[in-house]
Amino acid sequence: MKTYKLAKGWRIFALIVLFLLIALFVWILIMPFVLEDVADVLMYFMTPLSLGMLAFLVYALVDTFKGAIQVGDKGIVHIHPLGVNALRIEDVKGYEVTDRSLKIYPKRPEIHKKITLSNYKYVANATELQEWITSNFVDIEAQVFEGEYTDIMSNHDYGVTVQERQAYLKKAKLAANILNWFGSILAALLFFEGPFYFITCCLTIVFIPIILIVIVVFKGALRIEEKQGSAYASIHLGLMLPSIALAIVALQSFDIFDYNSLWGPLVLLTVVLLAIVILVIKQSTKQVKRLSMLIGVLMSLTAYSYGTLVLTNCLFDNHIPERFSAKVVSKRKHTSSKGGTSYYITLNAWGTLTEPKETSVGATVYNSTKEQDVMYIYLHEGLFDIPWYYIRKVVE
């Protein structure tokens, strides 16, 4: 059997990076115990994170030395730090290539384990290895595409003739491109406050239901999941990006006074939307295929539900707010590793609060405020009885 290992240059590079990262996380691990001004909360967070990262880095280090791929007339063997995984040629169903890995699937997964080669591009003679795999095994992705395309071309819902079905598939892909682009543009526009902010929020909120309607209209030719090499059109980005943007904008724009009043409606709306999506998928594709797809959809719907509830609750709230006053106890700003800066001020107890409360503010309010300044707090009831508030500086 011929053995393939990580190329020498990549091995040296990996060793340098891994040793530096191990040193970094060792320091992060011991930092809370050697420095005096480290908060307990930081220690509880950083300790398990550091231990997890160190375990992963040590695994990668051992894999750099020990990891290997062996191929021959009988099959393929993957040697890794946790053991050896081998598949005979006759036991292999096929292979799948992604941007990050090459996966070899067994015919009987209950007996044999799948082989995942995450670093196959960086082994010595990688082209030779890939040629051996492609010449000995079936490309599952191409097989799936062919099967899906055959199903589409034989589906009478898409037209009477093959030409009509091909035209129908083109229309579905065009619709997917339009929805994905429009959803991406809406997601970007949400982060720009201006005269069209309210309209953009409303359009984004109604955009997700429109996507679900379009999926039903195209009778399964449009899919929610994004699957590499699929013959079907996907509106994955059109669903995900606006949903995440709505949640982020809602978090940044409005301060909820009592989150306990939000959780119930949030769970209810998410469950209802998930049930609708499952019904839409079953209606259009006759089955719900993958758990990973449902988890991704659930995450998007949760973000959409949060953004929709908060923005609708606050933007359409016509109740007269109740005004309170409080003094600034302290202020702080936090700069993230990506360069973004968040600003916070802490006010003494106001309204029904019995202790000081920290809240986020904009840079203008932060820079124009100092400790002991008096601030006005405007507490709104909320359209859905989810109280929210905003802060203004008292102008003398």
Short mmCIF file of C-alpha atoms in Angstrom, two decimals:
data_model
loop_
_atom_site.label_atom_id
_atom_site.label_comp_id
_atom_site.label_asym_id
_atom_site.label_seq_id
_atom_site.Cartn_x
_atom_site.Cartn_y
_atom_site.Cartn_z
CA MET A 1 0.00 0.00 0.00
CA LYS A 2 1.17 3.54 -0.71
CA THR A 3 1.28 6.01 2.19
CA TYR A 4 0.45 9.71 1.96
CA LYS A 5 1.40 12.10 4.74
CA LEU A 6 1.23 15.84 5.23
CA ALA A 7 3.71 17.59 2.94
CA LYS A 8 6.95 18.65 4.66
CA GLY A 9 6.40 22.38 4.18
CA TRP A 10 2.87 22.23 5.53
CA ARG A 11 4.05 20.05 8.42
CA ILE A 12 6.63 22.65 9.48
CA PHE A 13 4.06 25.45 9.15
CA ALA A 14 1.49 23.48 11.16
CA LEU A 15 4.01 22.76 13.93
CA ILE A 16 4.94 26.44 14.28
CA VAL A 17 1.30 27.58 14.39
CA LEU A 18 0.20 24.79 16.74
CA PHE A 19 3.00 25.44 19.23
CA LEU A 20 2.18 29.17 19.25
CA LEU A 21 -1.52 28.47 19.78
CA ILE A 22 -0.78 25.94 22.53
CA ALA A 23 1.40 28.52 24.30
CA LEU A 24 -1.38 31.11 23.95
CA PHE A 25 -4.09 28.90 25.43
CA VAL A 26 -1.82 27.67 28.21
CA TRP A 27 -1.35 31.34 29.18
CA ILE A 28 -5.11 31.98 28.94
CA LEU A 29 -5.67 28.92 31.14
CA ILE A 30 -3.32 30.05 33.92
CA MET A 31 -3.98 33.80 33.54
CA PRO A 32 -6.94 33.95 36.00
CA PHE A 33 -4.78 32.29 38.66
CA VAL A 34 -1.68 34.49 38.30
CA LEU A 35 -3.27 37.89 37.71
CA GLU A 36 -5.15 39.62 40.50
CA ASP A 37 -7.71 41.74 38.64
CA VAL A 38 -9.44 38.95 36.68
CA ALA A 39 -13.18 38.57 37.28
CA ASP A 40 -14.48 35.19 38.47
CA VAL A 41 -16.94 35.12 35.56
CA LEU A 42 -14.02 35.37 33.13
CA MET A 43 -12.26 32.49 34.89
CA TYR A 44 -15.37 30.26 34.67
CA PHE A 45 -15.62 31.02 30.96
CA MET A 46 -11.96 30.92 29.91
CA THR A 47 -10.93 27.78 31.83
CA PRO A 48 -13.22 25.29 30.01
CA LEU A 49 -12.63 27.12 26.72
CA SER A 50 -8.87 26.86 27.12
CA LEU A 51 -9.01 23.19 28.13
CA GLY A 52 -11.18 22.39 25.11
CA MET A 53 -8.90 24.27 22.72
CA LEU A 54 -5.79 22.66 24.21
CA ALA A 55 -7.29 19.20 23.74
CA PHE A 56 -8.07 20.03 20.10
CA LEU A 57 -4.61 21.52 19.48
CA VAL A 58 -2.84 18.52 21.03
CA TYR A 59 -4.94 16.24 18.81
CA ALA A 60 -3.94 18.28 15.76
CA LEU A 61 -0.28 18.19 16.84
CA VAL A 62 -0.30 14.40 17.17
CA ASP A 63 -2.15 14.12 13.85
CA THR A 64 0.56 16.22 12.18
CA PHE A 65 3.16 13.57 13.14
CA LYS A 66 1.09 10.40 13.10
CA GLY A 67 -1.67 11.08 10.58
CA ALA A 68 -1.45 9.21 7.28
CA ILE A 69 -3.53 7.85 4.42
CA GLN A 70 -2.76 4.48 2.89
CA VAL A 71 -4.26 3.21 -0.38
CA GLY A 72 -3.85 -0.01 -2.32
CA ASP A 73 -5.59 -2.77 -4.27
CA LYS A 74 -7.64 -3.84 -1.25
CA GLY A 75 -8.88 -0.45 -0.06
CA ILE A 76 -8.06 2.70 1.89
CA VAL A 77 -6.79 3.20 5.46
CA HIS A 78 -6.91 6.42 7.49
CA ILE A 79 -4.48 6.57 10.42
CA HIS A 80 -5.30 9.24 13.00
CA PRO A 81 -4.53 9.93 16.69
CA LEU A 82 -7.57 8.00 17.93
CA GLY A 83 -6.90 4.87 15.91
CA VAL A 84 -7.23 3.42 12.42
CA ASN A 85 -10.22 3.52 10.08
CA ALA A 86 -10.14 1.17 7.09
CA LEU A 87 -12.52 0.43 4.23
CA ARG A 88 -12.21 -2.25 1.57
CA ILE A 89 -12.98 -1.12 -1.99
CA GLU A 90 -16.06 -3.36 -2.19
CA ASP A 91 -17.41 -1.80 1.06
CA VAL A 92 -17.28 1.78 -0.24
CA LYS A 93 -20.48 3.45 -1.45
CA GLY A 94 -18.69 6.49 -2.90
CA TYR A 95 -16.92 9.74 -2.11
CA GLU A 96 -17.91 13.38 -1.69
CA VAL A 97 -15.60 16.38 -2.12
CA THR A 98 -16.28 19.66 -0.32
CA ASP A 99 -14.26 22.85 0.03
CA ARG A 100 -12.73 21.61 3.28
CA SER A 101 -12.67 17.82 3.15
CA LEU A 102 -12.99 14.62 1.19
CA LYS A 103 -15.41 12.08 2.63
CA ILE A 104 -15.59 8.38 1.78
CA TYR A 105 -18.89 6.73 2.68
CA PRO A 106 -19.36 3.02 3.43
CA LYS A 107 -22.22 0.99 1.99
CA ARG A 108 -23.17 -0.15 5.49
CA PRO A 109 -22.64 2.74 7.97
CA GLU A 110 -23.93 0.61 10.84
CA ILE A 111 -20.84 -1.60 10.44
CA HIS A 112 -18.14 0.65 8.96
CA LYS A 113 -17.25 4.24 9.80
CA LYS A 114 -17.07 7.03 7.29
CA ILE A 115 -13.54 8.22 6.44
CA THR A 116 -13.10 12.01 6.52
CA LEU A 117 -9.88 13.43 5.09
CA SER A 118 -9.88 17.06 6.22
CA ASN A 119 -6.31 17.79 5.12
CA TYR A 120 -6.16 15.84 1.86
CA LYS A 121 -5.22 18.95 -0.15
CA TYR A 122 -2.04 19.39 1.86
CA VAL A 123 -0.56 15.90 1.68
CA ALA A 124 2.44 15.19 -0.50
CA ASN A 125 1.29 14.13 -3.99
CA ALA A 126 -2.30 15.19 -3.22
CA THR A 127 -3.26 15.10 -6.92
CA GLU A 128 -2.14 11.46 -7.19
CA LEU A 129 -4.19 10.55 -4.09
CA GLN A 130 -7.30 12.27 -5.43
CA GLU A 131 -6.90 10.54 -8.80
CA TRP A 132 -6.75 7.16 -7.06
CA ILE A 133 -9.93 7.93 -5.13
CA THR A 134 -11.83 9.22 -8.19
CA SER A 135 -10.80 6.22 -10.29
CA ASN A 136 -11.79 3.64 -7.67
CA PHE A 137 -14.96 5.13 -6.15
CA VAL A 138 -18.21 6.69 -7.33
CA ASP A 139 -18.76 10.46 -7.01
CA ILE A 140 -21.83 10.61 -4.76
CA GLU A 141 -22.41 14.28 -5.50
CA ALA A 142 -22.60 13.62 -9.25
CA GLN A 143 -24.78 10.60 -8.56
CA VAL A 144 -27.15 12.68 -6.41
CA PHE A 145 -27.30 15.45 -9.02
CA GLU A 146 -28.12 12.94 -11.74
CA GLY A 147 -30.83 11.36 -9.58
CA GLU A 148 -32.36 14.73 -8.67
CA TYR A 149 -32.22 15.98 -12.25
CA THR A 150 -33.91 12.77 -13.43
CA ASP A 151 -36.66 13.27 -10.83
CA ILE A 152 -37.20 16.85 -12.00
CA MET A 153 -37.31 15.89 -15.67
CA SER A 154 -39.88 13.16 -14.94
CA ASN A 155 -42.12 15.32 -12.71
CA HIS A 156 -45.35 16.17 -14.58
CA ASP A 157 -46.01 19.06 -12.13
CA TYR A 158 -43.20 20.93 -13.88
CA GLY A 159 -44.55 20.54 -17.40
CA VAL A 160 -45.76 18.08 -20.02
CA THR A 161 -42.55 17.87 -22.06
CA VAL A 162 -38.89 17.71 -21.05
CA GLN A 163 -38.36 21.17 -22.55
CA GLU A 164 -41.13 22.62 -20.36
CA ARG A 165 -39.61 21.01 -17.26
CA GLN A 166 -36.18 22.38 -18.11
CA ALA A 167 -37.71 25.85 -18.53
CA TYR A 168 -39.52 25.42 -15.18
CA LEU A 169 -36.24 24.56 -13.44
CA LYS A 170 -34.62 27.66 -14.97
CA LYS A 171 -37.47 29.79 -13.64
CA ALA A 172 -37.02 28.26 -10.18
CA LYS A 173 -33.30 29.03 -10.21
CA LEU A 174 -33.99 32.58 -11.39
CA ALA A 175 -36.52 33.03 -8.58
CA ALA A 176 -33.98 31.65 -6.08
CA ASN A 177 -31.31 34.10 -7.29
CA ILE A 178 -33.74 37.03 -7.01
CA LEU A 179 -34.85 36.02 -3.51
CA ASN A 180 -31.29 35.42 -2.32
CA TRP A 181 -30.06 38.75 -3.71
CA PHE A 182 -33.07 40.72 -2.46
CA GLY A 183 -32.80 39.12 0.98
CA SER A 184 -29.08 39.91 1.14
CA ILE A 185 -29.73 43.55 0.16
CA LEU A 186 -32.47 43.90 2.78
CA ALA A 187 -30.15 42.41 5.42
CA ALA A 188 -27.46 44.97 4.55
CA LEU A 189 -29.88 47.94 4.43
CA LEU A 190 -31.17 47.14 7.92
CA PHE A 191 -27.89 48.34 9.39
CA PHE A 192 -28.25 51.83 7.89
CA GLU A 193 -30.50 54.17 9.83
CA GLY A 194 -32.22 56.76 7.70
CA PRO A 195 -35.54 57.79 6.17
CA PHE A 196 -36.13 54.26 4.80
CA TYR A 197 -35.27 52.38 8.01
CA PHE A 198 -38.92 51.77 8.97
CA ILE A 199 -39.84 50.61 5.46
CA THR A 200 -36.79 48.30 5.33
CA CYS A 201 -37.77 46.71 8.65
CA CYS A 202 -41.33 46.11 7.43
CA LEU A 203 -40.15 44.67 4.11
CA THR A 204 -37.72 42.31 5.86
CA ILE A 205 -40.40 41.11 8.28
CA VAL A 206 -42.81 40.19 5.45
CA PHE A 207 -40.01 38.81 3.25
CA ILE A 208 -39.73 35.44 5.04
CA PRO A 209 -43.45 34.58 4.64
CA ILE A 210 -43.10 35.53 0.96
CA ILE A 211 -40.25 33.01 0.62
CA LEU A 212 -42.45 30.26 2.07
CA ILE A 213 -45.25 31.14 -0.36
CA VAL A 214 -42.84 31.03 -3.33
CA ILE A 215 -41.58 27.60 -2.21
CA VAL A 216 -45.15 26.28 -2.31
CA VAL A 217 -45.80 27.92 -5.69
CA PHE A 218 -42.76 26.21 -7.25
CA LYS A 219 -43.90 22.76 -6.01
CA GLY A 220 -40.56 21.58 -4.65
CA ALA A 221 -38.25 22.94 -7.34
CA LEU A 222 -37.08 25.47 -4.71
CA ARG A 223 -35.45 24.10 -1.56
CA ILE A 224 -34.63 25.68 1.80
CA GLU A 225 -31.48 23.67 2.40
CA GLU A 226 -28.23 24.43 0.63
CA LYS A 227 -26.67 21.23 -0.67
CA GLN A 228 -23.51 21.29 -2.75
CA GLY A 229 -24.05 19.93 -6.24
CA SER A 230 -27.84 19.73 -5.94
CA ALA A 231 -29.95 20.00 -9.09
CA TYR A 232 -32.55 21.98 -7.16
CA ALA A 233 -32.46 25.75 -6.59
CA SER A 234 -31.83 26.89 -2.99
CA ILE A 235 -33.11 29.96 -1.12
CA HIS A 236 -30.89 29.27 1.91
CA LEU A 237 -29.28 32.73 1.94
CA GLY A 238 -32.62 34.45 1.37
CA LEU A 239 -33.94 32.85 4.55
CA MET A 240 -30.84 33.03 6.74
CA LEU A 241 -29.35 36.50 6.15
CA PRO A 242 -32.50 38.64 6.69
CA SER A 243 -33.41 36.58 9.78
CA ILE A 244 -30.02 37.07 11.40
CA ALA A 245 -29.97 40.77 10.43
CA LEU A 246 -33.40 41.31 12.01
CA ALA A 247 -32.22 39.80 15.30
CA ILE A 248 -28.98 41.82 15.37
CA VAL A 249 -30.75 45.10 14.56
CA ALA A 250 -33.41 44.42 17.20
CA LEU A 251 -30.70 43.78 19.80
CA GLN A 252 -28.83 46.95 18.84
CA SER A 253 -31.81 49.29 18.46
CA PHE A 254 -34.11 48.54 21.40
CA ASP A 255 -33.60 47.78 25.10
CA ILE A 256 -36.14 45.35 26.54
CA PHE A 257 -37.02 46.14 30.15
CA ASP A 258 -38.35 42.71 31.11
CA TYR A 259 -37.18 39.75 29.01
CA ASN A 260 -39.51 37.39 30.89
CA SER A 261 -42.39 38.92 28.94
CA LEU A 262 -40.56 38.14 25.67
CA TRP A 263 -39.67 34.45 26.04
CA GLY A 264 -43.24 33.11 25.86
CA PRO A 265 -44.22 34.88 22.60
CA LEU A 266 -40.77 34.10 21.14
CA VAL A 267 -41.09 30.35 21.73
CA LEU A 268 -44.69 30.33 20.50
CA LEU A 269 -43.92 32.21 17.28
CA THR A 270 -40.83 30.07 16.58
CA VAL A 271 -42.75 26.81 17.08
CA VAL A 272 -45.62 27.99 14.87
CA LEU A 273 -43.21 29.09 12.11
CA LEU A 274 -41.26 25.82 12.35
CA ALA A 275 -44.49 23.84 12.02
CA ILE A 276 -45.45 25.91 8.96
CA VAL A 277 -42.00 25.38 7.40
CA ILE A 278 -42.18 21.62 7.98
CA LEU A 279 -45.64 21.55 6.36
CA VAL A 280 -44.31 23.59 3.43
CA ILE A 281 -41.35 21.22 3.00
CA LYS A 282 -43.59 18.15 3.17
CA GLN A 283 -46.05 19.76 0.75
CA SER A 284 -43.32 20.56 -1.77
CA THR A 285 -40.81 17.71 -1.37
CA LYS A 286 -43.02 15.04 0.26
CA GLN A 287 -40.50 14.53 3.07
CA VAL A 288 -38.29 16.24 5.64
CA LYS A 289 -34.88 14.79 4.87
CA ARG A 290 -32.11 15.95 7.20
CA LEU A 291 -31.95 16.80 10.90
CA SER A 292 -29.08 19.21 10.22
CA MET A 293 -31.30 21.11 7.79
CA LEU A 294 -34.08 21.40 10.39
CA ILE A 295 -31.60 22.62 13.01
CA GLY A 296 -30.37 25.31 10.62
CA VAL A 297 -33.95 26.32 9.82
CA LEU A 298 -34.79 26.43 13.55
CA MET A 299 -31.85 28.77 14.22
CA SER A 300 -32.90 31.09 11.38
CA LEU A 301 -36.53 31.07 12.51
CA THR A 302 -35.55 31.81 16.12
CA ALA A 303 -33.53 34.82 14.96
CA TYR A 304 -36.40 35.93 12.70
CA SER A 305 -38.96 35.53 15.50
CA TYR A 306 -36.85 37.56 17.92
CA GLY A 307 -36.26 40.36 15.44
CA THR A 308 -39.88 40.42 14.28
CA LEU A 309 -41.32 40.45 17.81
CA VAL A 310 -38.99 43.16 19.14
CA LEU A 311 -39.17 45.45 16.10
CA THR A 312 -42.95 45.13 15.75
CA ASN A 313 -43.45 45.54 19.50
CA CYS A 314 -41.38 48.75 19.56
CA LEU A 315 -41.89 50.36 16.13
CA PHE A 316 -45.69 50.06 16.28
CA ASP A 317 -46.03 51.01 19.95
CA ASN A 318 -48.27 54.09 20.22
CA HIS A 319 -48.59 54.08 24.01
CA ILE A 320 -47.50 57.21 25.86
CA PRO A 321 -44.25 56.35 27.70
CA GLU A 322 -43.74 56.75 31.43
CA ARG A 323 -40.77 58.96 32.29
CA PHE A 324 -38.27 58.29 35.08
CA SER A 325 -35.02 59.99 36.06
CA ALA A 326 -31.81 58.46 37.38
CA LYS A 327 -28.16 59.39 37.87
CA VAL A 328 -25.23 57.86 36.02
CA VAL A 329 -23.33 55.62 38.44
CA SER A 330 -20.59 54.52 36.05
CA LYS A 331 -19.77 54.15 32.37
CA ARG A 332 -17.60 51.83 30.31
CA LYS A 333 -16.84 50.86 26.74
CA HIS A 334 -15.82 47.52 25.28
CA THR A 335 -13.83 47.03 22.09
CA SER A 336 -14.15 43.59 20.53
CA SER A 337 -11.34 41.69 18.83
CA LYS A 338 -12.90 42.62 15.47
CA GLY A 339 -12.66 46.32 16.19
CA GLY A 340 -16.28 47.15 17.07
CA THR A 341 -16.89 49.26 20.18
CA SER A 342 -19.90 49.00 22.50
CA TYR A 343 -20.81 51.71 25.02
CA TYR A 344 -22.51 51.21 28.37
CA ILE A 345 -23.70 53.38 31.25
CA THR A 346 -24.99 52.22 34.63
CA LEU A 347 -27.91 54.12 36.18
CA ASN A 348 -29.04 53.92 39.78
CA ALA A 349 -32.37 52.26 40.59
CA TRP A 350 -35.40 53.69 38.78
CA GLY A 351 -39.02 52.63 38.37
CA THR A 352 -39.55 49.15 39.77
CA LEU A 353 -35.80 48.41 39.85
CA THR A 354 -34.21 47.96 43.25
CA GLU A 355 -30.57 48.12 42.15
CA PRO A 356 -28.46 49.86 39.49
CA LYS A 357 -28.93 48.69 35.89
CA GLU A 358 -26.40 48.77 33.05
CA THR A 359 -27.65 49.54 29.56
CA SER A 360 -26.08 50.04 26.15
CA VAL A 361 -26.06 53.50 24.57
CA GLY A 362 -24.75 55.11 21.42
CA ALA A 363 -21.34 56.74 21.14
CA THR A 364 -22.87 60.24 21.16
CA VAL A 365 -24.72 59.71 24.45
CA TYR A 366 -21.69 57.99 25.98
CA ASN A 367 -19.25 60.76 25.06
CA SER A 368 -21.58 63.53 26.25
CA THR A 369 -22.29 61.87 29.60
CA LYS A 370 -20.29 61.82 32.79
CA GLU A 371 -20.87 60.27 36.21
CA GLN A 372 -23.61 61.87 38.33
CA ASP A 373 -25.34 63.28 35.25
CA VAL A 374 -29.12 62.96 35.39
CA MET A 375 -30.75 60.92 32.64
CA TYR A 376 -34.39 60.54 31.62
CA ILE A 377 -35.66 56.99 31.04
CA TYR A 378 -38.75 56.61 28.86
CA LEU A 379 -40.49 53.31 29.58
CA HIS A 380 -42.91 52.09 26.89
CA GLU A 381 -45.62 49.47 27.36
CA GLY A 382 -45.00 47.81 24.01
CA LEU A 383 -47.48 46.70 21.33
CA PHE A 384 -47.37 43.10 22.62
CA ASP A 385 -47.02 44.13 26.30
CA ILE A 386 -43.25 43.62 26.15
CA PRO A 387 -41.90 46.69 28.00
CA TRP A 388 -38.98 48.54 26.43
CA TYR A 389 -37.20 51.80 27.13
CA TYR A 390 -34.72 54.36 25.86
CA ILE A 391 -32.51 56.92 27.60
CA ARG A 392 -32.04 60.62 27.00
CA LYS A 393 -29.76 63.06 28.78
CA VAL A 394 -31.44 65.81 30.78
CA VAL A 395 -30.68 69.12 29.11
CA GLU A 396 -30.32 71.87 31.71
#
